[in-house]
Coordinates of C-alpha atoms in Angstrom, one line a residue:
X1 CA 14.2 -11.5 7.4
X2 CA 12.4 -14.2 6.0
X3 CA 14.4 -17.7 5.1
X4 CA 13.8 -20.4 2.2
X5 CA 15.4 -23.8 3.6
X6 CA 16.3 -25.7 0.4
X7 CA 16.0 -29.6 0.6
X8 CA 16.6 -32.3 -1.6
X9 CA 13.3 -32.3 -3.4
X10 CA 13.0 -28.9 -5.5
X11 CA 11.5 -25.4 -4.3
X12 CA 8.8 -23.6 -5.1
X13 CA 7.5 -20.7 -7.1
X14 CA 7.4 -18.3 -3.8
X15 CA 10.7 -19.4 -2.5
X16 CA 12.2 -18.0 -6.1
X17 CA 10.2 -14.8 -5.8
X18 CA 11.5 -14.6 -1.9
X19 CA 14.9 -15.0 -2.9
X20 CA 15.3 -13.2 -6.5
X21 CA 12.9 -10.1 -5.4
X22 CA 12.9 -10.3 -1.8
X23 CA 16.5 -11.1 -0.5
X24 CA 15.1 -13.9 1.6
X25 CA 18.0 -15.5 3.3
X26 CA 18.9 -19.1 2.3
X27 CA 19.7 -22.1 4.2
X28 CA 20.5 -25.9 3.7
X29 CA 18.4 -28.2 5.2
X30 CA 20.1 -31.1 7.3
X31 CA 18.4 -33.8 4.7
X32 CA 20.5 -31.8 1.6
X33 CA 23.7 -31.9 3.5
X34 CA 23.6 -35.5 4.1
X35 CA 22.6 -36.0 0.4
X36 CA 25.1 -33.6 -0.9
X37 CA 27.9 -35.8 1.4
X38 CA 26.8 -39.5 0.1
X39 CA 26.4 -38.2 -3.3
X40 CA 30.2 -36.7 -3.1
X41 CA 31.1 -39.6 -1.8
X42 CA 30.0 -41.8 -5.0
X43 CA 31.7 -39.2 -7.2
X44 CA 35.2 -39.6 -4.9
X45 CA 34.9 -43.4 -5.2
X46 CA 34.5 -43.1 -8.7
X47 CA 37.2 -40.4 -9.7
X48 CA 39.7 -42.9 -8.0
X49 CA 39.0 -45.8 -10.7
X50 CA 40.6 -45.7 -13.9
X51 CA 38.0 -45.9 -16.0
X52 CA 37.2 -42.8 -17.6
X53 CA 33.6 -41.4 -16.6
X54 CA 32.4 -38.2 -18.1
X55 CA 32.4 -34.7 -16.1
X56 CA 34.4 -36.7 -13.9
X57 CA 37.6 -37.5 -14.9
X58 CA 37.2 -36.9 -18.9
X59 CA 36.8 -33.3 -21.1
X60 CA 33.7 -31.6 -21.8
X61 CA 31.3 -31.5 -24.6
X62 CA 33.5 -32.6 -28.2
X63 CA 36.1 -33.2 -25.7
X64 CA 34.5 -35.8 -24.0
X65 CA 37.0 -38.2 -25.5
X66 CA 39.8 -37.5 -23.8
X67 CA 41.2 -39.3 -20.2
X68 CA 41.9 -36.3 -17.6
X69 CA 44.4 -37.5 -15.0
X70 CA 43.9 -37.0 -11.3
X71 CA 47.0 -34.3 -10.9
X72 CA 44.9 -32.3 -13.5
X73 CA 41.5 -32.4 -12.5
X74 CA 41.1 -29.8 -10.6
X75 CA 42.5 -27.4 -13.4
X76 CA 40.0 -29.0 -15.4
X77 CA 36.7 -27.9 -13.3
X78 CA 38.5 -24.1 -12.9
X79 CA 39.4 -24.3 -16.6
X80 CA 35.7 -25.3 -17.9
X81 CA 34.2 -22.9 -15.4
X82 CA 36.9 -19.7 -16.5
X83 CA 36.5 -20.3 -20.4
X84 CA 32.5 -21.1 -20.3
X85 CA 32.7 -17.4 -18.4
X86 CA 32.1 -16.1 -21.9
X87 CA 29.1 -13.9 -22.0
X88 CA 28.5 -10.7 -23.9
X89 CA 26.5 -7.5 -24.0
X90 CA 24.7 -5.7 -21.7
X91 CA 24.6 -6.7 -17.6
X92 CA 21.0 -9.1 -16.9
X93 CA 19.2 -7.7 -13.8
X94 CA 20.0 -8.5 -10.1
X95 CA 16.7 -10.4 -9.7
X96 CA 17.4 -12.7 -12.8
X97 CA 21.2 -13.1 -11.5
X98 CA 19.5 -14.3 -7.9
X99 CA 17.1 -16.8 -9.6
X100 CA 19.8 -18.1 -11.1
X101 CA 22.3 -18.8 -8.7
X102 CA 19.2 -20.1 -6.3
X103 CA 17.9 -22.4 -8.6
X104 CA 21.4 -24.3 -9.4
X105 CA 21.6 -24.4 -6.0
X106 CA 18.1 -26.3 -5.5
X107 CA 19.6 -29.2 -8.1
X108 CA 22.9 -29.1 -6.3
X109 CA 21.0 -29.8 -2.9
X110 CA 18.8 -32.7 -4.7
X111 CA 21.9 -34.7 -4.4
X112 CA 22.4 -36.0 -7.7
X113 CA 25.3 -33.6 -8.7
X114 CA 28.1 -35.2 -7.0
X115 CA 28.9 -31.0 -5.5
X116 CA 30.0 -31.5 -1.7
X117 CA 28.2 -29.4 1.0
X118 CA 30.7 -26.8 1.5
X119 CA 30.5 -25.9 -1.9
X120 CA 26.5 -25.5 -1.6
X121 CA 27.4 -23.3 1.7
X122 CA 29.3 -21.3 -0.4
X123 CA 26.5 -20.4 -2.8
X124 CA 24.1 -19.9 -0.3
X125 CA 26.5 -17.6 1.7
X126 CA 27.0 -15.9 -1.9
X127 CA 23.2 -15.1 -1.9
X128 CA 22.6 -14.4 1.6
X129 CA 25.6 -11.5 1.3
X130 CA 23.6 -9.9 -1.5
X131 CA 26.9 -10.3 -3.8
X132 CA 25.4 -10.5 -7.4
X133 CA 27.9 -11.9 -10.2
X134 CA 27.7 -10.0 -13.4
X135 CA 26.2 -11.8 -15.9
X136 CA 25.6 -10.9 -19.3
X137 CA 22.8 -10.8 -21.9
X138 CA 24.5 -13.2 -24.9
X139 CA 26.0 -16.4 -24.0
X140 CA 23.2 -18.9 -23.8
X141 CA 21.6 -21.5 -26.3
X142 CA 19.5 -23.0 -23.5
X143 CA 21.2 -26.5 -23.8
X144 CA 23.5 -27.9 -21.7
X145 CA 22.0 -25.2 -19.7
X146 CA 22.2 -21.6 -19.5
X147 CA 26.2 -22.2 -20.2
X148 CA 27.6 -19.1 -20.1
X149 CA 25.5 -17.5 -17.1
X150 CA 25.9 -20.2 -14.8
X151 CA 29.7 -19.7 -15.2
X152 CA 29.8 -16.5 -14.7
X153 CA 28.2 -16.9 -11.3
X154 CA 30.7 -20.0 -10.8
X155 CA 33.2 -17.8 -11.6
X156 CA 32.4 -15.5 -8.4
X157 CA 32.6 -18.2 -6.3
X158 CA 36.2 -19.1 -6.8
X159 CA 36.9 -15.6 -6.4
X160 CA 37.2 -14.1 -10.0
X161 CA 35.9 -12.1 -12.5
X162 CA 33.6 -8.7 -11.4
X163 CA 30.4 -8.5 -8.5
X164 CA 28.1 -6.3 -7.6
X165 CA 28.0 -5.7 -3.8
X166 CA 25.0 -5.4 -1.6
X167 CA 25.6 -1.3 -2.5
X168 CA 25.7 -1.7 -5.9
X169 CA 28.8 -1.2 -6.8
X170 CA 30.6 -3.6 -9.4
X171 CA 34.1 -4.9 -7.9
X172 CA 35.7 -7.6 -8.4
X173 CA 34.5 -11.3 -7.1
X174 CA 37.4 -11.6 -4.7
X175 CA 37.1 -8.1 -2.9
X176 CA 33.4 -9.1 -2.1
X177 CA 34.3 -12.4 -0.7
X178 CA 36.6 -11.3 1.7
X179 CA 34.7 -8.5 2.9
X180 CA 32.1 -10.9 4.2
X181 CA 34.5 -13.5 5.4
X182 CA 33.4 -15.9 2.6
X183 CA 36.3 -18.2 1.3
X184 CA 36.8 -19.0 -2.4
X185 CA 35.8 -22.1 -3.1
X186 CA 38.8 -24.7 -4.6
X187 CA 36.5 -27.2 -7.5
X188 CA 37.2 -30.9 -7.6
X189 CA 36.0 -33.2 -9.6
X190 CA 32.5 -32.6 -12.0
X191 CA 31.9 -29.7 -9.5
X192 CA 32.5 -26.9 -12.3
X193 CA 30.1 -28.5 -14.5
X194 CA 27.7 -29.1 -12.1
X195 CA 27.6 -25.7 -11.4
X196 CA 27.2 -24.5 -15.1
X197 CA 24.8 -27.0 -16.7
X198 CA 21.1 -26.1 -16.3
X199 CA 17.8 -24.8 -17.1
X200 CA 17.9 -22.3 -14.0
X201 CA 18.2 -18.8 -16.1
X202 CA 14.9 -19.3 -18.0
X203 CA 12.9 -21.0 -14.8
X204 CA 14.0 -18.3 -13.2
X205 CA 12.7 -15.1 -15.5
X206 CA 9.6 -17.8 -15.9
X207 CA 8.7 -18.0 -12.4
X208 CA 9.0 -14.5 -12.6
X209 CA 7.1 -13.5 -15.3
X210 CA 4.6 -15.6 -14.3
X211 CA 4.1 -13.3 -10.7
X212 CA 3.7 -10.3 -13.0
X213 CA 1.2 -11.5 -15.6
X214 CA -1.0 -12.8 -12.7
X215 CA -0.9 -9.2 -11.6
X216 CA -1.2 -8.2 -15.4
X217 CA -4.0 -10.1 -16.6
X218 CA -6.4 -9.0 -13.6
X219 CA -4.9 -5.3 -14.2
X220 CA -6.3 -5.9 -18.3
X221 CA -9.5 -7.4 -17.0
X222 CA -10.1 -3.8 -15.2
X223 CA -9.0 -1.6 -18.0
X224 CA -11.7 -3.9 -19.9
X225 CA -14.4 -3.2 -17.6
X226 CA -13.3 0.7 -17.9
X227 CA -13.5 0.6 -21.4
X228 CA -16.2 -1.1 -21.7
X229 CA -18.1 1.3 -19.3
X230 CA -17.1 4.4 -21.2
X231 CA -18.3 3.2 -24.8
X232 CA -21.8 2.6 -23.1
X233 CA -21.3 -1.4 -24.0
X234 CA -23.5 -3.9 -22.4
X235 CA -22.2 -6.2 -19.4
X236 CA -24.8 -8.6 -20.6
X237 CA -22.0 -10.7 -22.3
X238 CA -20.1 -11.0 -19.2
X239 CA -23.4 -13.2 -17.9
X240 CA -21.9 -16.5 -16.2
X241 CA -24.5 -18.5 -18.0
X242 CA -22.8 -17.7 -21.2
X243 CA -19.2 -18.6 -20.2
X244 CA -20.6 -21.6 -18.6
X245 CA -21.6 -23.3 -22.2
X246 CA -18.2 -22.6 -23.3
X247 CA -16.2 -24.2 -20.0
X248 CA -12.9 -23.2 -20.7
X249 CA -11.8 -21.8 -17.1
X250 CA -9.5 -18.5 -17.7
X251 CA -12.9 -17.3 -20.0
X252 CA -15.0 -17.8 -16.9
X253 CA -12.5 -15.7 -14.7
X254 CA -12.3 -12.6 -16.9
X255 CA -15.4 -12.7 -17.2
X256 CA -16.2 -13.1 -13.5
X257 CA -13.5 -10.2 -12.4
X258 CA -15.4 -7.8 -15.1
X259 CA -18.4 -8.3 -13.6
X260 CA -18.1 -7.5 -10.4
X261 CA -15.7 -4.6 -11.8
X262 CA -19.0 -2.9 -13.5
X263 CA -21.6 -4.3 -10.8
X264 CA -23.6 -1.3 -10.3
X265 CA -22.5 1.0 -13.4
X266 CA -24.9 3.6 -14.7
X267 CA -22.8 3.3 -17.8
X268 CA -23.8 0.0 -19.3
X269 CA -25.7 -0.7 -22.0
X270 CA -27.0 3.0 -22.4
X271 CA -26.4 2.5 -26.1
X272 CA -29.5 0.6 -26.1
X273 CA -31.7 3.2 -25.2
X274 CA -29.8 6.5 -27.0
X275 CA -27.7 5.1 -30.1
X276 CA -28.8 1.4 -31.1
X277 CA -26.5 -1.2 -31.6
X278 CA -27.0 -5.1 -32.0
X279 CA -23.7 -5.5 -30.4
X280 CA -20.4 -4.6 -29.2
X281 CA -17.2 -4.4 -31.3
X282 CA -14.9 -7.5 -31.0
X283 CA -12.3 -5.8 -28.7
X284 CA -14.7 -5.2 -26.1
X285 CA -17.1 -7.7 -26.7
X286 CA -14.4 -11.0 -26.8
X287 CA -12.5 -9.1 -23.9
X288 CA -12.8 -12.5 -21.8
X289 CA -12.3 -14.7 -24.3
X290 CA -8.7 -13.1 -25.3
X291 CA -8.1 -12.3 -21.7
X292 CA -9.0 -15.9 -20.4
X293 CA -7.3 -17.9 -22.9
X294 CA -4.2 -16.1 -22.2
X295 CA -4.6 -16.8 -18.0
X296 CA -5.6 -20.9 -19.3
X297 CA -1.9 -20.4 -21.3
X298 CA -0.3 -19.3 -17.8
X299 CA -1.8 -22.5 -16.3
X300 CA -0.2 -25.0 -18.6
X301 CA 3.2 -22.6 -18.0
X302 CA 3.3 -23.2 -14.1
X303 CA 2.2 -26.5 -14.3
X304 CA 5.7 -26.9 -17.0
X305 CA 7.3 -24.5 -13.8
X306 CA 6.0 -26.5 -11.0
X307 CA 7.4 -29.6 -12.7
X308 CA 10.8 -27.7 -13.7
X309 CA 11.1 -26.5 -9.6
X310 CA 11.6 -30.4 -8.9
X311 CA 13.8 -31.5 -11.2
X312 CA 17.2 -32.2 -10.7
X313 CA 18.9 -30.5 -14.2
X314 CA 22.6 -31.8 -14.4
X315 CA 24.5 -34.1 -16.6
X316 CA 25.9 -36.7 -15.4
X317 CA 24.0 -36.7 -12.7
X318 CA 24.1 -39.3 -9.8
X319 CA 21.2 -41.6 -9.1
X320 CA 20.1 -43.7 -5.7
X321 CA 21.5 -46.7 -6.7
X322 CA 25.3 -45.1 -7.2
X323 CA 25.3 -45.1 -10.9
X324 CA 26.7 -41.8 -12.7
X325 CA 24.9 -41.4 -15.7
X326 CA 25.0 -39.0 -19.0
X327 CA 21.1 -37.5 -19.7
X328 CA 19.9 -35.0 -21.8
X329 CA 17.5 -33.6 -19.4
X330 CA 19.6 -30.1 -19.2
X331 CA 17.5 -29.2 -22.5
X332 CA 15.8 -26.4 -22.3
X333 CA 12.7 -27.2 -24.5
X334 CA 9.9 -27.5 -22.2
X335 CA 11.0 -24.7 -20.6
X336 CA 11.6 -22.6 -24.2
X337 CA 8.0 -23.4 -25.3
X338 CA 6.1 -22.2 -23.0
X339 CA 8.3 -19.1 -22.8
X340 CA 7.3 -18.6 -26.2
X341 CA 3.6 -19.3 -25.8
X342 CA 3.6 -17.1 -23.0
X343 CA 5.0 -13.7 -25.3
X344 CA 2.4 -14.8 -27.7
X345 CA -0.4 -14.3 -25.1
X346 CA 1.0 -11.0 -23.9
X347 CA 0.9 -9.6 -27.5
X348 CA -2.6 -10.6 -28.5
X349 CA -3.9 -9.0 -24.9
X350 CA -1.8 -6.0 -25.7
X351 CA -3.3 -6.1 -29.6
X352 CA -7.1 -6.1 -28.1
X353 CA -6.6 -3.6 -25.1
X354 CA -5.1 -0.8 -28.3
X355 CA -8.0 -2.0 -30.3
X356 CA -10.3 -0.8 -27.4
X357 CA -8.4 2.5 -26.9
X358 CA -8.5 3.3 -30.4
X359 CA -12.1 3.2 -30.4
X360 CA -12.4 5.3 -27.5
X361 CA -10.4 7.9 -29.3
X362 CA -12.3 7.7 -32.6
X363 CA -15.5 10.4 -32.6
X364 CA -17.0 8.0 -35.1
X365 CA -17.4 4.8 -33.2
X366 CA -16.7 6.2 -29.5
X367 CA -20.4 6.8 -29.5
X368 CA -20.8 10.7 -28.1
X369 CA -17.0 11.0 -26.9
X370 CA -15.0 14.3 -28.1
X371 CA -12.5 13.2 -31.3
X372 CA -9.5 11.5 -29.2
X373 CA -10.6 12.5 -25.6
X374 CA -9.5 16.3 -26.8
X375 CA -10.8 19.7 -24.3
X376 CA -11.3 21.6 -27.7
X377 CA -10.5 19.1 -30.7
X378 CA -8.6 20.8 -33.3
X379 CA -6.8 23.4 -30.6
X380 CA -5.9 20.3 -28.6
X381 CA -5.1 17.1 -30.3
X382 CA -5.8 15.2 -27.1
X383 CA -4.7 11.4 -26.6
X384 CA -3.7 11.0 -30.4
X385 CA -0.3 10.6 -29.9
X386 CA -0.9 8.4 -26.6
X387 CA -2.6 6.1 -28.7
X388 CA 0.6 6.0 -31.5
X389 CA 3.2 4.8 -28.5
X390 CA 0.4 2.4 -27.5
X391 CA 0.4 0.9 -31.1
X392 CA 3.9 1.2 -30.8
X393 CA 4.9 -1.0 -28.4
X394 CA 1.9 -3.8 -29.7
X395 CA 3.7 -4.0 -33.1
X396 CA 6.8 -4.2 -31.0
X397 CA 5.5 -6.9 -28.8
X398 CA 4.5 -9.0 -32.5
X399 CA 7.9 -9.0 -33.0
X400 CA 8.6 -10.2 -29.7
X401 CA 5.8 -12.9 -30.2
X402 CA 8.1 -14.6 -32.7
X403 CA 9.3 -18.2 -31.0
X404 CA 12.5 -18.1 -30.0
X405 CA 12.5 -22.0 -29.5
X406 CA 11.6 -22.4 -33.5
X407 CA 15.0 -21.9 -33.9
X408 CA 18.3 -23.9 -33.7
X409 CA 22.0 -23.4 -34.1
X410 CA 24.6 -26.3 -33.9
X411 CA 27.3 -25.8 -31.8
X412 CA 30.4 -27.8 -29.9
X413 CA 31.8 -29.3 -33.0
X414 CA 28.4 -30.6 -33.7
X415 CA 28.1 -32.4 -30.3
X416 CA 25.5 -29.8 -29.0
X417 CA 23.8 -30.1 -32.4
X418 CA 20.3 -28.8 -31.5
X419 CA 19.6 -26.2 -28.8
X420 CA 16.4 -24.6 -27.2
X421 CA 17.3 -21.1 -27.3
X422 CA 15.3 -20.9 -23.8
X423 CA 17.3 -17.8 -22.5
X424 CA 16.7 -16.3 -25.6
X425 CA 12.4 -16.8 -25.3
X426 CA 12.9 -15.7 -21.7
X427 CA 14.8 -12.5 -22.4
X428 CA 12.2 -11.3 -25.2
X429 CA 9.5 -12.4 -22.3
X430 CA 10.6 -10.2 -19.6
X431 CA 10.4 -7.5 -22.4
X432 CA 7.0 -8.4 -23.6
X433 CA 5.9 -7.7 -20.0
X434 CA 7.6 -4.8 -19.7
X435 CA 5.6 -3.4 -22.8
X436 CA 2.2 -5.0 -21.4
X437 CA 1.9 -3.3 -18.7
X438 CA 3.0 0.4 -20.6
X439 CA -0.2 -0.8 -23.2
X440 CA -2.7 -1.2 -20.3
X441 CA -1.6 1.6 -18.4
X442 CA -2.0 3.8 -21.6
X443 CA -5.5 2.1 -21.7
X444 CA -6.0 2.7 -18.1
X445 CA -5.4 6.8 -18.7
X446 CA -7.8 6.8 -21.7
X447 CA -10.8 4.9 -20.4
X448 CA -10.6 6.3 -17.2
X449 CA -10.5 9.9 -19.1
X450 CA -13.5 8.8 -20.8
X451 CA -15.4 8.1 -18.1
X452 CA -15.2 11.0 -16.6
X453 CA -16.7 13.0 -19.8
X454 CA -19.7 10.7 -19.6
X455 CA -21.7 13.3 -17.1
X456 CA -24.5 12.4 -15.5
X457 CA -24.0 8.7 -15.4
X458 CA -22.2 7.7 -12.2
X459 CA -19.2 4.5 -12.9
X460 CA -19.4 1.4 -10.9
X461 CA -17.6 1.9 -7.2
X462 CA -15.3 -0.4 -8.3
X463 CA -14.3 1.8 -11.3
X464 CA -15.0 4.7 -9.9
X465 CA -12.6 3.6 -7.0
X466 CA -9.8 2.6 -9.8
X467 CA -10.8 6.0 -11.0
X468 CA -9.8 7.9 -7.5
X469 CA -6.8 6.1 -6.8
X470 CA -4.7 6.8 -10.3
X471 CA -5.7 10.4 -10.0
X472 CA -3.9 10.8 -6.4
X473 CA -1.0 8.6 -8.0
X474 CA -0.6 11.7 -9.9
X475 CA -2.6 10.9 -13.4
X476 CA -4.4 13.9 -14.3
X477 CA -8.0 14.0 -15.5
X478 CA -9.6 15.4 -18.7
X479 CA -8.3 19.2 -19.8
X480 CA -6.4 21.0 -22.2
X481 CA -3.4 19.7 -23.8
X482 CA -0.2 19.2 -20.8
X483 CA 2.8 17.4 -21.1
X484 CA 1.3 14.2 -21.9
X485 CA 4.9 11.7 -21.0
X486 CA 4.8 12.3 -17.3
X487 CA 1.2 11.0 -17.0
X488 CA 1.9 8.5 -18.7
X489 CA 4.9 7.5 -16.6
X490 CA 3.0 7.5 -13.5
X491 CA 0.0 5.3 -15.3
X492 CA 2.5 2.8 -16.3
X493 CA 3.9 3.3 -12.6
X494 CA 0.7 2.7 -11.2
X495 CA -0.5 -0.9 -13.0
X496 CA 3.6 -1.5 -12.6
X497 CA 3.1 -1.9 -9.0
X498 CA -0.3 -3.3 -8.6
X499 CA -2.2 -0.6 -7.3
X500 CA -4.7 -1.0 -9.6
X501 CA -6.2 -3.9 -8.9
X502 CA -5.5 -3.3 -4.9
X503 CA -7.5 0.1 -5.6
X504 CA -10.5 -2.2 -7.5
X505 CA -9.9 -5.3 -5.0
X506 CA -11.1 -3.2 -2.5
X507 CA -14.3 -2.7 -3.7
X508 CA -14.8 -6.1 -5.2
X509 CA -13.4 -8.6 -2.6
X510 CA -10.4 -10.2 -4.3
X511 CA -10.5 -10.9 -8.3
X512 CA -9.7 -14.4 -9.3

């Protein structure tokens, strides 16, 4: 099984993917255990002065205030960890529970957390059983960290509160831990809020979603090229020398991936010759410029990721020189924004691919297409409904588009007086790329139905090929009316899992 060895100075993208969606194994590098030791060892020295210093021997949040003593510190790290253990609502997926626990552990192993390494042993022998705390949907404000998810994973390592085992079965924490020979872990000083106070739950579904939408935004770029193949468009726009006067580098690539997609289509720009038109309709004719400045949004998101990954996200957190010192850097804002701009993107590429299967549907302006793909229009009514849970789920996704991180809501007595609302962008994320891939997968089924009525004109390989491969997935071709939902189900199946593109990157070479 593949191991991710977490140091001192971050992880990256892959190692979250390896361990969230793969079940990597994880284990401390020698450097992190020696940083987690002097760094304790700061904290120790310290928690034995009498001078109050917050997370350490003082309250939490508006209770900052108040001097803890040392007989009833270590209440204080269970108590903070127990009552934050406050979430709400449905259960959050096992791959977002994983991210989670993996990133906190990346800052605990930077060293400037105070945690000592048993306690970081203990998380990574956590993750490497497969245990999976529950955590909840509601509990988050994305400041101070993803509060209330963080503690509920804290919670499992002192033995409490409810689990999933490796089987998938909820039980509770301390079962688990015995069963693999894993000892509850007894907090001491600042270690319960060390555990609990970061950005980890919304770089985590980030990281994520930014896997899929790589896989997402080359899958839209094909159903383009589709589309654009079965309205006899012209490929002529897609020409390099066009792009090139307009440099902005996610235009290029969309452009690039549908032109190799249609290299050597029969289809194109037919329209010239049999049904004049100046040009093509917005939807197909801006496909790269919708397309491409969504990929240029995923840049400046994993460049805001790649920073986040190598962060250290704790307050107080512990610096080289021995200092302990309060920080704000547990805000969740860079993180929230691009969250946001990210679920904007999805919903305008959604909004343009409906646009295009629309027009396919539409006898008027599909240009020699039946009315709505239909064997016998008027006995069969075809992809009509298709299209009405296609422009379902884009009006859904512009309410999803809506910024979380606009928004604000004091809590903590005032103290935490302006939050990010980061979990809250990332949830509606995972959600907006949920309903992507169901919009170009019901574009996928259209177009590639289309296509197929255009006799006499062979596709492109490459289409032809994406063509192929979703009919032996199980995606029937044009015919009378059938149970539409199953087809549709194994469409969304098929961009789901990235077989589209693998079907097309075989042909083309890979897409960029």
């Amino acid at each position: 099984m593949h191991t991710v060895v977490v140091g001192t100075s971050g992880v990256t993208a892959s190692d979250v993917l390896a361990v969230a969606r793969g079940g990597a194994r994880v284990e401390l590098s020698g450097e992190a255990v020696s940083a987690l030791a002097a760094a304790r060892g700061i904290v120790d020295a310290l928690a034995a002065k009498p001078e109050p210093v917050y997370g350490v021997s003082t309250g939490f949040g508006a209770l900052a205030t108040r001097h803890i003593s040392p007989e009833l510190r270590a209440r204080l790290q269970r108590n903070i960890v127990r009552s934050h253990a406050a979430g709400m609502g449905p259960r959050v997926e096992r791959e977002v529970v994983r991210a989670l626990m993996f990133l906190r552990l990346k800052t605990v192993c930077s060293g400037r957390t105070g945690v000592r390494p048993e306690v970081a042993q203990t998380m990574a022998d956590v993750l490497n059983a497969g245990i999976t705390p529950v955590v909840h949907e509601y509990g988050s404000l994305g400041c101070s960290g993803d509060l209330a998810p963080l503690s509920h994973c804290a919670l499992t390592l002192m033995g409490e509160g409810d689990a999933e085992g490796p089987d998938g079965v909820v039980r509770p924490a301390g079962e688990l831990l015995a069963e693999h020979g894993i000892a509850p872990v007894e907090l001491r000083e600042k270690e319960g809020l060390a555990l609990l106070n970061g950005t980890d739950g919304m770089l985590g579904m980030l990281v994520m979603a930014l896997a899929d939408l790589d896989m997402l935004y080359k899958s839209a770029d094909i159903t383009a090229a589709l589309s654009l193949e079965a309205l006899l468009g012209t490929d002529r726009v897609l020409a390099p020398e066009l792009h090139a006067i307009r440099p902005h580098p996610g235009q290029g690539a969309s452009a690039a991936n549908m032109l190799a997609v249609l290299e050597g289509s029969e289809l194109t720009g037919h329209h010239q010759d049999d049904a004049p038109r100046v040009q093509d309709a917005y939807s197909v004719r801006c496909a790269p410029q919708v397309a491409g400045a969504g990929r240029d949004t995923m840049a400046h998101a994993r460049l805001v990721a790649e920073r986040e990954l190598a962060s250290a996200v704790d307050n107080p957190v512990v610096l080289p020189d021995g200092r302990v010192e309060s920080n704000g850097n547990f805000h969740g804002a860079p993180v929230a924004y691009v969250l946001d701009f990210l679920a904007i993107a999805v919903a305008d590429l959604a909004s343009i691919a409906e646009r295009r299967t629309d027009r396919l549907l539409d006898k008027n302006r599909s240009h020699g297409l039946p009315p709505f793909l239909a064997d016998d229009a008027g006995v069969d009514s075809g992809l009509m409904i298709a299209q009405y849970t296609q422009a379902a789920l884009v009006s859904e996704l512009k309410r999803l588009a809506v910024p979380a991180s606009a928004d604000s809501i004091p809590s903590s007595a005032m103290q935490e007086d302006h939050v990010s609302m980061g979990w809250s962008a990332a949830r509606k994320l995972r959600t907006a790329v949920d309903n992507l891939t169901r919009v170009l997968a019901v574009e996928l089924y259209a177009a590639s139905r289309a296509v197929e009525l255009r006799e006499g004109l062979r596709p492109a390989p490459a289409t032809q090929a994406a063509i192929t491969a979703v009919r032996k997935a199980g995606v029937e071709g044009p015919g009378p009316d059938r149970f539409l939902a199953p087809d549709l189900a194994a469409a969304d199946v098929f961009v789901r899992e990235g077989r589209l593109v693998e079907a097309v990157e075989a042909v083309t070479g890979p897409l960029r």
